[in-house]
Coordinates of C-alpha atoms and ligand atoms in Angstrom, one line a residue:
M287 CA 102.2 119.0 79.1
T288 CA 102.2 115.2 79.7
T289 CA 103.5 114.2 83.0
L290 CA 105.4 111.1 84.0
G291 CA 104.5 108.6 86.7
V292 CA 107.4 106.3 87.6
N293 CA 106.5 102.8 88.7
I294 CA 109.2 101.5 91.1
D295 CA 107.9 98.0 91.6
H296 CA 111.0 96.6 89.9
I297 CA 113.3 98.1 92.5
A298 CA 111.3 96.1 95.1
N299 CA 111.6 93.0 92.8
V300 CA 115.4 93.1 93.2
R301 CA 115.1 93.4 97.0
Q302 CA 112.6 90.6 97.2
A303 CA 114.9 88.3 95.2
R304 CA 116.9 88.1 98.4
R305 CA 114.2 89.1 100.9
T306 CA 116.6 91.6 102.3
V307 CA 116.5 95.4 102.8
E308 CA 118.2 96.7 99.6
P309 CA 117.6 98.2 97.2
D310 CA 115.0 100.2 99.0
P311 CA 112.3 101.5 96.7
V312 CA 111.6 104.4 99.1
Q313 CA 115.2 105.7 98.6
Y314 CA 114.8 105.2 94.8
A315 CA 111.6 107.2 94.8
F316 CA 113.7 110.1 95.9
L317 CA 116.0 109.7 93.0
A318 CA 113.1 109.3 90.6
E319 CA 111.8 112.6 91.9
L320 CA 115.2 114.3 91.4
G321 CA 115.1 113.1 87.8
G322 CA 111.7 114.7 87.3
A323 CA 109.1 112.1 88.1
D324 CA 105.7 113.8 88.6
S325 CA 104.3 110.9 90.6
I326 CA 105.4 107.6 92.1
T327 CA 103.4 104.5 91.3
V328 CA 103.5 101.3 93.2
H329 CA 101.4 98.1 92.9
L330 CA 100.7 96.5 96.2
R331 CA 99.8 93.0 95.1
E332 CA 97.8 90.5 97.2
D333 CA 100.8 88.1 97.2
R334 CA 103.2 91.0 98.1
R335 CA 105.7 89.7 95.6
H336 CA 107.4 93.1 95.3
I337 CA 106.1 96.1 97.0
Q338 CA 105.4 95.6 100.8
D339 CA 103.0 97.4 103.1
R340 CA 105.9 99.1 104.8
D341 CA 106.9 100.6 101.4
V342 CA 103.6 102.3 100.7
F343 CA 103.3 103.9 104.1
L344 CA 106.9 105.2 104.1
L345 CA 106.4 106.5 100.5
K346 CA 103.3 108.4 101.6
K347 CA 105.4 110.1 104.3
T348 CA 108.5 110.8 102.3
I349 CA 107.7 111.6 98.7
K350 CA 107.2 115.2 97.5
T351 CA 105.2 114.5 94.4
K352 CA 102.0 112.3 94.3
L353 CA 101.5 108.7 95.3
N354 CA 99.5 106.5 92.9
L355 CA 98.6 103.2 94.5
E356 CA 97.8 100.4 92.0
M357 CA 95.7 97.7 93.5
A358 CA 93.0 95.1 92.9
A359 CA 89.4 96.0 94.0
T360 CA 89.4 93.8 97.1
K361 CA 88.2 94.5 100.6
E362 CA 91.7 94.1 102.0
M363 CA 93.1 96.7 99.6
L364 CA 90.2 99.1 100.2
E365 CA 91.1 99.1 104.0
I366 CA 94.7 99.7 103.2
A367 CA 93.9 102.6 100.8
K368 CA 91.6 104.3 103.3
N369 CA 94.4 104.1 106.0
L370 CA 97.1 105.2 103.6
L371 CA 95.2 108.0 101.7
P372 CA 97.3 108.0 98.5
N373 CA 96.6 110.8 96.0
Y374 CA 95.2 108.3 93.5
V375 CA 94.2 104.7 93.4
T376 CA 94.4 102.9 90.1
L377 CA 92.2 99.8 90.0
V378 CA 93.8 96.9 88.1
P379 CA 92.9 93.3 87.5
E380 CA 95.2 90.9 89.3
K381 CA 95.9 87.2 88.7
R382 CA 98.3 85.3 90.9
E383 CA 100.1 83.5 88.1
E384 CA 100.7 86.5 85.9
V385 CA 104.2 88.0 85.4
T386 CA 102.7 91.5 85.1
T387 CA 99.2 93.0 84.7
E388 CA 98.0 91.3 81.6
G389 CA 94.8 92.9 80.4
G390 CA 92.7 95.9 81.4
L391 CA 90.1 95.8 84.2
N392 CA 86.7 94.6 82.8
V393 CA 84.6 97.4 84.4
K394 CA 81.6 96.3 82.4
N395 CA 81.2 93.0 84.3
N396 CA 81.4 94.6 87.7
V397 CA 79.4 97.8 87.5
K398 CA 77.5 97.5 90.8
Y399 CA 80.5 96.3 92.9
L400 CA 82.8 98.9 91.4
K401 CA 80.4 101.8 91.9
N402 CA 80.3 101.1 95.7
F403 CA 84.1 100.6 95.7
V404 CA 84.9 103.8 93.9
E405 CA 82.4 105.8 96.0
S406 CA 84.0 104.5 99.1
L407 CA 87.5 105.7 98.0
K408 CA 86.2 109.0 96.8
N409 CA 84.5 109.6 100.2
S410 CA 88.1 109.4 101.6
N411 CA 89.2 112.1 99.1
I412 CA 91.1 109.6 97.0
E413 CA 90.8 110.1 93.2
V414 CA 90.2 106.8 91.4
S415 CA 91.5 105.6 88.0
A416 CA 90.5 102.5 86.0
F417 CA 93.2 100.6 84.1
I418 CA 91.2 99.6 81.0
D419 CA 91.8 98.4 77.4
P420 CA 91.2 101.2 74.9
L421 CA 87.6 100.3 74.1
R422 CA 84.6 102.6 73.9
E423 CA 82.4 100.3 76.0
Q424 CA 85.0 100.2 78.8
I425 CA 85.3 104.0 78.7
N426 CA 81.5 104.4 78.9
Y427 CA 81.2 102.1 81.9
S428 CA 84.1 103.8 83.6
K429 CA 82.3 107.1 83.4
E430 CA 79.0 105.5 84.6
I431 CA 80.8 103.9 87.6
G432 CA 82.2 107.2 88.6
F433 CA 86.0 107.0 88.0
N434 CA 87.8 110.3 87.8
F435 CA 90.5 108.9 85.4
V436 CA 91.0 106.1 83.0
E437 CA 94.5 104.6 82.3
L438 CA 94.5 103.2 78.8
H439 CA 96.4 100.0 78.4
T440 CA 99.2 100.4 75.9
G441 CA 100.6 96.9 76.3
K442 CA 99.2 95.8 72.9
Y443 CA 100.6 98.8 71.2
A444 CA 104.0 98.1 72.7
E445 CA 103.9 94.5 71.5
L446 CA 102.8 95.1 67.9
T447 CA 104.9 96.4 65.0
G448 CA 104.3 98.0 61.6
H449 CA 100.8 98.5 60.4
D450 CA 99.2 96.6 63.3
Q451 CA 100.9 99.0 65.7
Y452 CA 99.6 101.9 63.7
I453 CA 96.0 100.6 64.0
E454 CA 96.4 100.1 67.7
L455 CA 97.7 103.6 68.0
Q456 CA 94.6 105.0 66.2
R457 CA 92.5 103.0 68.7
I458 CA 94.3 104.7 71.6
I459 CA 93.9 108.1 70.1
E460 CA 90.2 107.6 69.5
S461 CA 89.7 106.3 73.0
T462 CA 91.6 109.3 74.4
H463 CA 89.2 111.7 72.7
E464 CA 86.1 109.7 73.7
A465 CA 87.2 109.6 77.3
C466 CA 88.0 113.3 77.3
D467 CA 84.6 114.1 75.8
L468 CA 83.0 112.4 78.7
G469 CA 85.1 114.5 81.2
L470 CA 87.5 111.7 82.2
V471 CA 91.2 112.5 82.7
V472 CA 93.2 110.2 80.5
N473 CA 96.4 108.5 81.6
A474 CA 98.2 105.6 79.7
G475 CA 100.8 103.0 80.3
H476 CA 102.3 99.5 80.1
G477 CA 105.1 98.4 78.0
L478 CA 106.2 101.9 77.1
N479 CA 109.9 102.4 76.5
Y480 CA 112.5 104.8 75.0
N481 CA 111.7 103.6 71.5
N482 CA 107.9 103.6 71.5
V483 CA 106.9 106.4 73.9
K484 CA 106.9 109.4 71.6
K485 CA 103.9 108.5 69.6
I486 CA 101.8 108.0 72.7
A487 CA 103.2 111.1 74.4
S488 CA 102.2 113.2 71.4
I489 CA 98.5 112.3 71.6
N490 CA 96.6 115.5 72.6
N491 CA 95.0 115.3 76.0
I492 CA 97.0 112.5 77.5
N493 CA 97.5 113.6 81.1
E494 CA 100.1 111.2 82.5
L495 CA 102.2 108.2 81.3
N496 CA 102.9 105.5 83.8
I497 CA 106.2 103.8 83.1
G498 CA 108.2 101.3 85.1
H499 CA 110.2 98.5 83.5
S500 CA 112.1 100.3 80.8
I501 CA 113.1 103.1 83.2
V502 CA 114.3 100.8 85.9
A503 CA 116.1 98.6 83.3
R504 CA 117.9 101.7 81.9
A505 CA 118.8 102.8 85.4
L506 CA 121.2 99.9 85.6
A507 CA 123.3 101.7 83.0
V508 CA 122.8 105.4 83.8
G509 CA 121.3 105.5 87.3
L510 CA 117.6 106.1 88.1
E511 CA 117.8 109.9 88.2
N512 CA 119.2 110.0 84.7
S513 CA 116.9 107.3 83.2
V514 CA 113.9 109.3 84.5
R515 CA 115.3 112.5 83.1
E516 CA 115.8 110.9 79.7
M517 CA 112.3 109.6 79.6
K518 CA 110.9 113.0 80.6
S519 CA 112.7 114.8 77.9
L520 CA 111.5 112.3 75.3
I521 CA 107.9 112.7 76.5
N522 CA 108.1 116.5 76.3
S523 CA 110.1 116.8 73.0
N524 CA 107.1 116.8 70.7
Ligands
LIG782 N1 100.3 100.9 84.4 C1 99.8 99.8 85.1 C2 98.3 99.8 85.4 C3 100.6 98.7 85.4 O1 100.1 97.7 86.0 C4 102.0 98.8 85.0 C5 102.9 97.6 85.3 O2 103.0 97.5 86.7 C6 102.4 99.9 84.4 C7 101.6 101.0 84.0 C8 103.9 100.1 83.9 O3 104.2 99.1 83.0 P1 105.7 98.9 82.6 O4 106.4 98.4 83.8 O5 105.6 98.0 81.4 O6 106.2 100.2 82.1

């Protein structure tokens, strides 16, 4: 069964628009769990544009599922992760100007640095995932570096249509099999919504989908508990 990680960064975005205390992503994590979220994902960015340090430490104390901390591979974040001890860390590339995470992490260009970084997290009993583009080379280097998981970037699939989307889907399917054969656990995410999720969810051996924007957007109409429940039932209706 494919599980659902709910990314609640956009709840924090609304709060930070006024730099006030509501809506509180910690309270909404509780509703996401009631709707069936299997894990809660937050991206603590260097510029703290949405999720704050206070959020991640409170989430760790209060959620009943698993905490997936997305972060850049920086010294500051390593220290925070080692204090926080989330269930998982997902390493993502981060650029200040970007609206959201744009491409996958280029693990190939940072093998030595990432090996030490991943080892340090694993020594604290934190499992580590690499958010990468669905490319054989990136998968092979992820294995070599010692990641437990890869999260395949579905952003391109989500943007494309027609035959181009079909080709990208085949690339994701192939990458899933390649990563599995190497013993990596395979997650996927970015840009997934109620219209495009089923084809990704039906790929054999996808462990977890990480979805944020579409679920939080739908929550404005039906509430977060229901928008999570709807997404879970789509994922598991194959
Ligand atoms: N996975 C990763 C690594 C991400 O950075 C994001 C966006 O924060 C997501 C999944 C979720 O993407 P979306 O908000 O488009 O569902």
